[in-house]
Short mmCIF file of C-alpha atoms in Angstrom, two decimals:
data_model
loop_
_atom_site.label_atom_id
_atom_site.label_comp_id
_atom_site.label_asym_id
_atom_site.label_seq_id
_atom_site.Cartn_x
_atom_site.Cartn_y
_atom_site.Cartn_z
CA UNK A 1 35.02 -9.14 7.71
CA UNK A 2 34.43 -8.87 11.53
CA UNK A 3 31.79 -7.37 13.00
CA UNK A 4 34.43 -4.43 14.81
CA UNK A 5 35.42 -3.47 11.25
CA UNK A 6 31.60 -3.38 9.84
CA UNK A 7 30.62 -1.00 12.88
CA UNK A 8 33.21 1.41 11.86
CA UNK A 9 32.21 1.14 8.22
CA UNK A 10 28.75 2.17 9.32
CA UNK A 11 30.06 5.32 11.16
CA UNK A 12 32.28 6.39 8.07
CA UNK A 13 28.74 5.76 5.93
CA UNK A 14 26.37 8.03 8.57
CA UNK A 15 29.46 10.58 8.28
CA UNK A 16 29.85 10.59 4.55
CA UNK A 17 33.40 9.10 4.57
CA UNK A 18 34.04 6.36 1.89
CA UNK A 19 37.42 5.87 2.54
CA UNK A 20 39.18 5.43 6.28
CA UNK A 21 42.76 5.72 6.60
CA UNK A 22 43.73 4.07 9.92
CA UNK A 23 47.55 4.48 11.25
CA UNK A 24 46.98 4.35 15.14
CA UNK A 25 48.44 0.49 15.69
CA UNK A 26 45.94 0.24 18.66
CA UNK A 27 43.10 0.93 16.46
CA UNK A 28 44.55 -1.48 13.52
CA UNK A 29 45.36 -3.93 16.52
CA UNK A 30 41.78 -3.43 17.93
CA UNK A 31 39.65 -4.26 14.21
CA UNK A 32 41.76 -6.76 12.87
CA UNK A 33 43.98 -8.27 15.73
CA UNK A 34 47.14 -8.10 14.39
CA UNK A 35 49.88 -6.11 16.24
CA UNK A 36 53.04 -3.94 14.82
CA UNK A 37 54.89 -1.12 16.10
CA UNK A 38 55.92 0.57 12.71
CA UNK A 39 58.50 3.11 14.17
CA UNK A 40 59.02 5.94 11.23
CA UNK A 41 57.49 3.74 8.22
CA UNK A 42 54.11 4.10 6.58
CA UNK A 43 51.67 1.56 8.60
CA UNK A 44 48.17 1.76 7.32
CA UNK A 45 44.81 0.15 7.64
CA UNK A 46 42.50 1.31 4.49
CA UNK A 47 38.73 0.50 5.04
CA UNK A 48 36.16 1.54 2.23
CA UNK A 49 32.47 2.17 2.22
CA UNK A 50 32.53 -0.97 -0.32
CA UNK A 51 33.93 -3.50 1.60
CA UNK A 52 37.77 -3.58 -0.27
CA UNK A 53 39.75 -3.32 3.08
CA UNK A 54 43.36 -3.25 2.96
CA UNK A 55 46.54 -3.37 4.53
CA UNK A 56 49.39 -1.47 3.49
CA UNK A 57 52.78 -2.97 5.11
CA UNK A 58 56.54 -2.80 5.03
CA UNK A 59 58.29 -6.07 3.79
CA UNK A 60 60.53 -5.33 7.26
CA UNK A 61 57.20 -6.01 9.19
CA UNK A 62 56.35 -9.52 10.24
CA UNK A 63 53.11 -11.08 9.45
CA UNK A 64 52.45 -14.26 11.88
CA UNK A 65 48.88 -15.05 11.03
CA UNK A 66 46.53 -14.80 7.90
CA UNK A 67 44.28 -12.00 7.95
CA UNK A 68 41.08 -11.57 6.71
CA UNK A 69 41.62 -8.85 4.15
CA UNK A 70 44.11 -7.46 1.18
CA UNK A 71 47.60 -6.80 1.67
CA UNK A 72 49.90 -4.56 -0.20
CA UNK A 73 53.32 -5.10 0.57
CA UNK A 74 56.01 -2.01 0.09
CA UNK A 75 60.09 -1.62 0.19
CA UNK A 76 61.50 1.14 1.73
CA UNK A 77 62.60 2.27 -1.45
CA UNK A 78 58.89 2.19 -3.08
CA UNK A 79 56.95 4.69 -3.46
CA UNK A 80 54.55 3.78 -0.70
CA UNK A 81 53.06 7.28 -0.56
CA UNK A 82 52.07 6.59 -4.44
CA UNK A 83 50.98 2.95 -4.11
CA UNK A 84 48.96 4.19 -1.22
CA UNK A 85 47.00 7.08 -3.55
CA UNK A 86 46.48 4.64 -6.49
CA UNK A 87 44.03 3.13 -3.81
CA UNK A 88 42.14 6.27 -3.61
CA UNK A 89 41.74 7.42 -7.13
CA UNK A 90 37.84 7.08 -6.56
CA UNK A 91 37.56 8.50 -3.66
CA UNK A 92 34.93 11.55 -2.97
CA UNK A 93 35.80 12.20 1.19
CA UNK A 94 38.95 10.45 2.93
CA UNK A 95 38.78 10.09 6.61
CA UNK A 96 42.22 10.86 8.03
CA UNK A 97 43.73 9.06 11.46
CA UNK A 98 44.20 12.00 14.11
CA UNK A 99 47.51 10.41 14.76
CA UNK A 100 48.66 10.02 10.99
CA UNK A 101 52.24 12.08 10.10
CA UNK A 102 52.24 14.93 7.90
CA UNK A 103 54.96 13.18 6.09
CA UNK A 104 52.77 10.92 4.52
CA UNK A 105 49.43 12.92 4.63
CA UNK A 106 50.56 16.21 2.50
CA UNK A 107 52.40 14.04 0.02
CA UNK A 108 48.96 11.75 -0.81
CA UNK A 109 47.07 14.93 -1.02
CA UNK A 110 49.34 16.47 -3.25
CA UNK A 111 48.47 13.12 -5.69
CA UNK A 112 44.63 12.83 -5.07
CA UNK A 113 42.11 14.54 -7.28
CA UNK A 114 41.42 18.04 -6.38
CA UNK A 115 37.74 17.57 -5.78
CA UNK A 116 38.83 15.02 -3.24
CA UNK A 117 37.74 16.24 0.27
CA UNK A 118 39.70 15.04 3.42
CA UNK A 119 38.03 15.02 7.12
CA UNK A 120 39.34 14.08 10.55
CA UNK A 121 37.93 10.86 10.18
CA UNK A 122 39.15 9.01 13.54
CA UNK A 123 36.11 9.33 15.23
CA UNK A 124 34.82 6.32 13.14
CA UNK A 125 37.05 4.17 15.08
CA UNK A 126 36.90 6.33 18.57
CA UNK A 127 33.13 5.72 18.55
CA UNK A 128 33.02 2.36 18.11
CA UNK A 129 35.99 1.52 20.67
CA UNK A 130 34.06 3.61 23.61
CA UNK A 131 31.74 0.88 24.13
CA UNK A 132 33.38 -2.30 25.51
CA UNK A 133 31.87 -5.74 24.86
CA UNK A 134 31.83 -8.68 27.32
CA UNK A 135 35.39 -9.89 26.47
CA UNK A 136 36.76 -6.33 27.31
CA UNK A 137 34.90 -5.81 30.06
CA UNK A 138 36.11 -8.68 31.97
CA UNK A 139 39.65 -7.73 31.11
CA UNK A 140 39.36 -4.48 32.61
CA UNK A 141 37.77 -5.94 35.53
CA UNK A 142 40.71 -8.14 35.85
CA UNK A 143 43.32 -5.55 35.13
CA UNK A 144 41.59 -3.17 37.83
CA UNK A 145 41.82 -6.20 40.16
CA UNK A 146 45.62 -6.17 39.61
CA UNK A 147 46.04 -2.58 40.00
CA UNK A 148 44.31 -3.23 43.84
CA UNK A 149 46.65 -5.66 44.33
CA UNK A 150 49.33 -3.73 43.25
CA UNK A 151 48.72 -0.01 44.95
CA UNK A 152 48.66 -1.84 48.45
CA UNK A 153 51.96 -3.07 47.81
CA UNK A 154 52.82 0.38 46.71
CA UNK A 155 51.34 2.05 50.11
CA UNK A 156 53.40 -0.53 51.80
CA UNK A 157 56.47 0.64 50.46
CA UNK A 158 55.55 4.33 51.10
CA UNK A 159 54.96 3.30 54.39
CA UNK A 160 58.53 2.25 55.52
CA UNK A 161 59.14 6.11 54.90
CA UNK A 162 62.56 4.83 53.55
CA UNK A 163 62.18 5.47 49.87
CA UNK A 164 62.35 8.67 47.83
CA UNK A 165 59.71 9.33 45.17
CA UNK A 166 61.95 8.19 42.32
CA UNK A 167 62.90 5.08 44.37
CA UNK A 168 58.88 4.05 44.53
CA UNK A 169 58.30 4.67 41.16
CA UNK A 170 61.14 2.52 39.97
CA UNK A 171 59.77 -0.36 41.67
CA UNK A 172 56.11 -0.25 40.69
CA UNK A 173 57.10 -1.68 37.08
CA UNK A 174 58.28 -4.77 38.90
CA UNK A 175 55.07 -5.13 41.46
CA UNK A 176 52.75 -5.13 38.23
CA UNK A 177 55.26 -7.83 36.46
CA UNK A 178 55.48 -10.10 39.81
CA UNK A 179 51.11 -9.81 39.72
CA UNK A 180 50.82 -11.20 36.28
CA UNK A 181 50.63 -7.75 34.29
CA UNK A 182 53.00 -7.24 31.12
CA UNK A 183 54.27 -3.52 33.18
CA UNK A 184 52.87 0.00 33.69
CA UNK A 185 49.88 1.10 31.62
CA UNK A 186 51.88 4.81 32.35
CA UNK A 187 54.20 5.94 33.80
CA UNK A 188 53.29 5.96 37.86
CA UNK A 189 53.08 9.23 39.49
CA UNK A 190 54.28 8.98 43.30
CA UNK A 191 54.31 12.51 44.62
CA UNK A 192 55.19 13.44 48.85
CA UNK A 193 54.03 16.61 50.43
CA UNK A 194 54.19 19.93 47.89
CA UNK A 195 54.77 17.82 45.12
CA UNK A 196 51.04 16.36 44.81
CA UNK A 197 50.04 19.64 43.97
CA UNK A 198 51.69 18.77 40.23
CA UNK A 199 49.02 17.15 39.02
CA UNK A 200 51.54 14.78 36.73
CA UNK A 201 54.72 15.29 39.00
CA UNK A 202 57.63 13.13 38.11
CA UNK A 203 59.29 11.50 41.15
CA UNK A 204 62.47 12.69 42.29
CA UNK A 205 64.73 12.62 45.21
CA UNK A 206 61.82 13.75 47.81
CA UNK A 207 61.40 12.27 50.68
CA UNK A 208 58.56 11.60 53.19
CA UNK A 209 57.85 14.25 56.11
CA UNK A 210 55.32 13.66 58.59
CA UNK A 211 52.28 15.01 57.64
CA UNK A 212 52.87 14.68 54.03
CA UNK A 213 49.67 13.84 51.80
CA UNK A 214 51.08 11.16 49.39
CA UNK A 215 49.58 10.71 45.59
CA UNK A 216 49.93 7.28 44.10
CA UNK A 217 48.49 7.41 40.55
CA UNK A 218 49.27 3.85 38.68
CA UNK A 219 47.86 1.53 36.04
CA UNK A 220 49.01 -1.87 34.63
CA UNK A 221 48.81 -3.35 31.13
CA UNK A 222 47.25 -7.13 31.61
CA UNK A 223 46.68 -8.83 28.48
CA UNK A 224 46.58 -5.52 26.46
CA UNK A 225 43.91 -3.40 28.75
CA UNK A 226 44.92 -0.75 30.99
CA UNK A 227 43.95 0.26 34.41
CA UNK A 228 44.48 3.55 36.46
CA UNK A 229 43.95 4.37 39.75
CA UNK A 230 44.74 7.25 42.30
CA UNK A 231 44.61 6.76 46.26
CA UNK A 232 45.92 9.51 48.12
CA UNK A 233 47.21 8.53 51.85
CA UNK A 234 48.88 10.31 54.74
CA UNK A 235 52.40 9.87 56.45
CA UNK A 236 51.79 9.57 60.20
CA UNK A 237 49.22 12.20 60.74
CA UNK A 238 46.79 13.95 58.97
CA UNK A 239 46.08 18.00 59.67
CA UNK A 240 42.46 19.02 59.92
CA UNK A 241 42.62 21.01 57.23
CA UNK A 242 43.83 17.71 54.73
CA UNK A 243 41.26 15.76 56.36
CA UNK A 244 38.67 18.14 55.56
CA UNK A 245 39.69 18.67 51.42
CA UNK A 246 40.26 14.27 51.49
CA UNK A 247 36.34 14.06 52.60
CA UNK A 248 35.47 16.66 50.29
CA UNK A 249 37.33 15.18 47.70
CA UNK A 250 36.03 11.51 48.32
CA UNK A 251 32.76 13.05 48.26
CA UNK A 252 33.09 14.34 44.95
CA UNK A 253 34.27 11.33 43.45
CA UNK A 254 31.40 9.07 45.29
CA UNK A 255 28.59 11.40 44.30
CA UNK A 256 29.66 11.73 40.65
CA UNK A 257 29.91 7.58 40.69
CA UNK A 258 26.36 7.58 41.88
CA UNK A 259 24.54 9.15 39.35
CA UNK A 260 26.23 7.28 36.61
CA UNK A 261 23.94 5.45 34.03
CA UNK A 262 22.66 5.25 30.59
CA UNK A 263 21.41 8.77 29.71
CA UNK A 264 23.11 11.07 31.75
CA UNK A 265 25.55 13.29 29.84
CA UNK A 266 29.11 12.87 30.68
CA UNK A 267 29.09 17.14 31.25
CA UNK A 268 26.44 17.03 33.64
CA UNK A 269 28.85 14.27 35.35
CA UNK A 270 31.80 16.38 35.81
CA UNK A 271 29.55 19.37 36.88
CA UNK A 272 27.98 17.29 39.67
CA UNK A 273 31.68 16.84 40.89
CA UNK A 274 32.95 20.39 40.74
CA UNK A 275 29.85 22.04 42.14
CA UNK A 276 30.69 19.86 45.44
CA UNK A 277 34.60 20.74 45.16
CA UNK A 278 33.48 24.65 44.64
CA UNK A 279 30.98 24.59 47.33
CA UNK A 280 33.87 23.66 49.47
CA UNK A 281 36.34 26.64 48.50
CA UNK A 282 37.78 25.46 45.56
CA UNK A 283 37.42 26.08 41.81
CA UNK A 284 41.03 26.97 40.34
CA UNK A 285 42.58 24.34 42.71
CA UNK A 286 40.37 21.37 40.82
CA UNK A 287 42.12 22.23 37.46
CA UNK A 288 41.70 19.05 34.97
CA UNK A 289 38.58 16.95 33.51
CA UNK A 290 37.14 14.84 36.07
CA UNK A 291 37.66 11.91 33.54
CA UNK A 292 38.73 10.15 30.85
CA UNK A 293 38.03 6.89 28.62
CA UNK A 294 40.10 3.96 29.38
CA UNK A 295 40.76 0.52 27.62
CA UNK A 296 43.45 -1.04 25.16
CA UNK A 297 44.83 2.60 25.82
CA UNK A 298 45.00 4.47 28.79
CA UNK A 299 43.22 7.67 27.29
CA UNK A 300 40.84 6.91 24.57
CA UNK A 301 38.29 9.07 23.12
CA UNK A 302 36.05 10.69 25.49
CA UNK A 303 36.37 13.14 28.09
CA UNK A 304 34.27 13.29 31.18
CA UNK A 305 34.45 16.77 31.04
CA UNK A 306 32.05 20.34 30.08
CA UNK A 307 33.83 19.61 26.60
CA UNK A 308 31.36 16.44 26.19
CA UNK A 309 27.57 16.48 26.41
CA UNK A 310 27.43 13.17 25.03
CA UNK A 311 25.22 10.71 27.00
CA UNK A 312 26.71 7.70 28.97
CA UNK A 313 25.89 4.29 27.42
CA UNK A 314 26.10 0.85 28.58
CA UNK A 315 29.47 -0.60 27.92
CA UNK A 316 31.49 2.71 28.42
CA UNK A 317 34.75 2.68 30.88
CA UNK A 318 36.16 5.87 31.84
CA UNK A 319 37.72 7.35 35.30
CA UNK A 320 36.17 9.45 37.94
CA UNK A 321 39.31 11.53 39.60
CA UNK A 322 38.24 14.90 41.25
CA UNK A 323 41.37 16.65 42.85
CA UNK A 324 42.27 19.59 45.00
CA UNK A 325 45.86 21.04 44.19
CA UNK A 326 47.17 23.57 46.68
CA UNK A 327 50.38 24.89 45.17
CA UNK A 328 53.28 24.98 47.64
CA UNK A 329 51.53 22.92 50.32
CA UNK A 330 49.66 19.94 49.11
CA UNK A 331 47.68 17.84 46.73
CA UNK A 332 44.35 15.39 47.06
CA UNK A 333 42.97 12.83 43.92
CA UNK A 334 41.11 9.83 44.18
CA UNK A 335 40.22 7.82 40.98
CA UNK A 336 38.31 4.66 40.07
CA UNK A 337 37.56 3.38 37.10
CA UNK A 338 33.75 3.13 36.43
CA UNK A 339 32.07 0.42 33.79
CA UNK A 340 28.67 1.33 32.83
CA UNK A 341 25.69 -0.85 33.28
CA UNK A 342 22.18 -1.29 31.91
CA UNK A 343 21.20 0.50 34.84
CA UNK A 344 24.08 2.26 36.36
CA UNK A 345 27.32 1.60 36.67
CA UNK A 346 30.30 -0.86 38.36
CA UNK A 347 33.07 0.56 40.30
CA UNK A 348 35.66 -1.77 38.89
CA UNK A 349 38.61 -0.51 41.94
CA UNK A 350 37.73 -2.27 45.12
CA UNK A 351 40.55 -0.90 46.86
CA UNK A 352 39.55 1.11 50.21
CA UNK A 353 38.82 4.69 49.79
CA UNK A 354 38.68 5.72 53.56
CA UNK A 355 41.41 7.80 54.80
CA UNK A 356 44.67 6.52 55.57
CA UNK A 357 47.43 7.05 57.73
CA UNK A 358 50.61 5.25 56.88
CA UNK A 359 53.84 4.86 58.47
#
């Protein structure tokens, strides 16, 4: 079995988990190189401490290549939870994927021994996925390079002043596809003016006015790996206060990035950026974590926040995205992805962070 699976098994052993149920299609693909979208049907990769790994597949699923593990096929009319339970009779501690539906978990719990314990087991996979190998690192570089090109095209669209938020948002997927991506890695956020104060604003029929800030938060999916970047620009003019806040957010972004290296704690990176913004007069206005991990999924396990005192390790990739959001007025966010290197970090986005006035 491959090194990724072996690494997950080692994590299981450290945590006293002898059987691990994985249902997340992204994690299964990561571990065994098989893509599947099961819908409502049970789809499980069962890893065991003794190396007897099994994939449970509905007969409707399509297997287009050989897999180096046991495969158990079932039909819709079979007792598929019972079939899975028969492989868990000797289990002492079963780790459960955080995504596995209660419609499967609860019946399974009723069919296992009373002495069997259940634990949240996703960390066994999440921790391995946090650190990208060389191939993954290169794909993330390329994905981010595509995003640099894409955001420039979107900024040019905004500069015309002709398009509503919704119209620009609808064009983003075509921009990514024109560059060789399969599409968006998430629904792009295009926000004008006071809508920029809504972190996850959904584009509407708002049109640009001179002096508006424009938040463009977008990412593409390239060969299975996600990009994510945010830039804030201004339409036709910028006030002194917006310029001040922009420079404050930029300083927080760049100062946090400059301190990243193996051994530095994620929570301390967050604190440095948060303290800079607080010194500028904003506390409640920076209302989210500094960053999130990313890879095959746009949001993976791990936060750059006060909740994670985990030391940074080489190969980790996460976002640095401080922001200030002033309700009813404007918002500013600047986001890069960073790859932790042996003695620092590599910023995967090269698109300028200099203040831009467009239109």
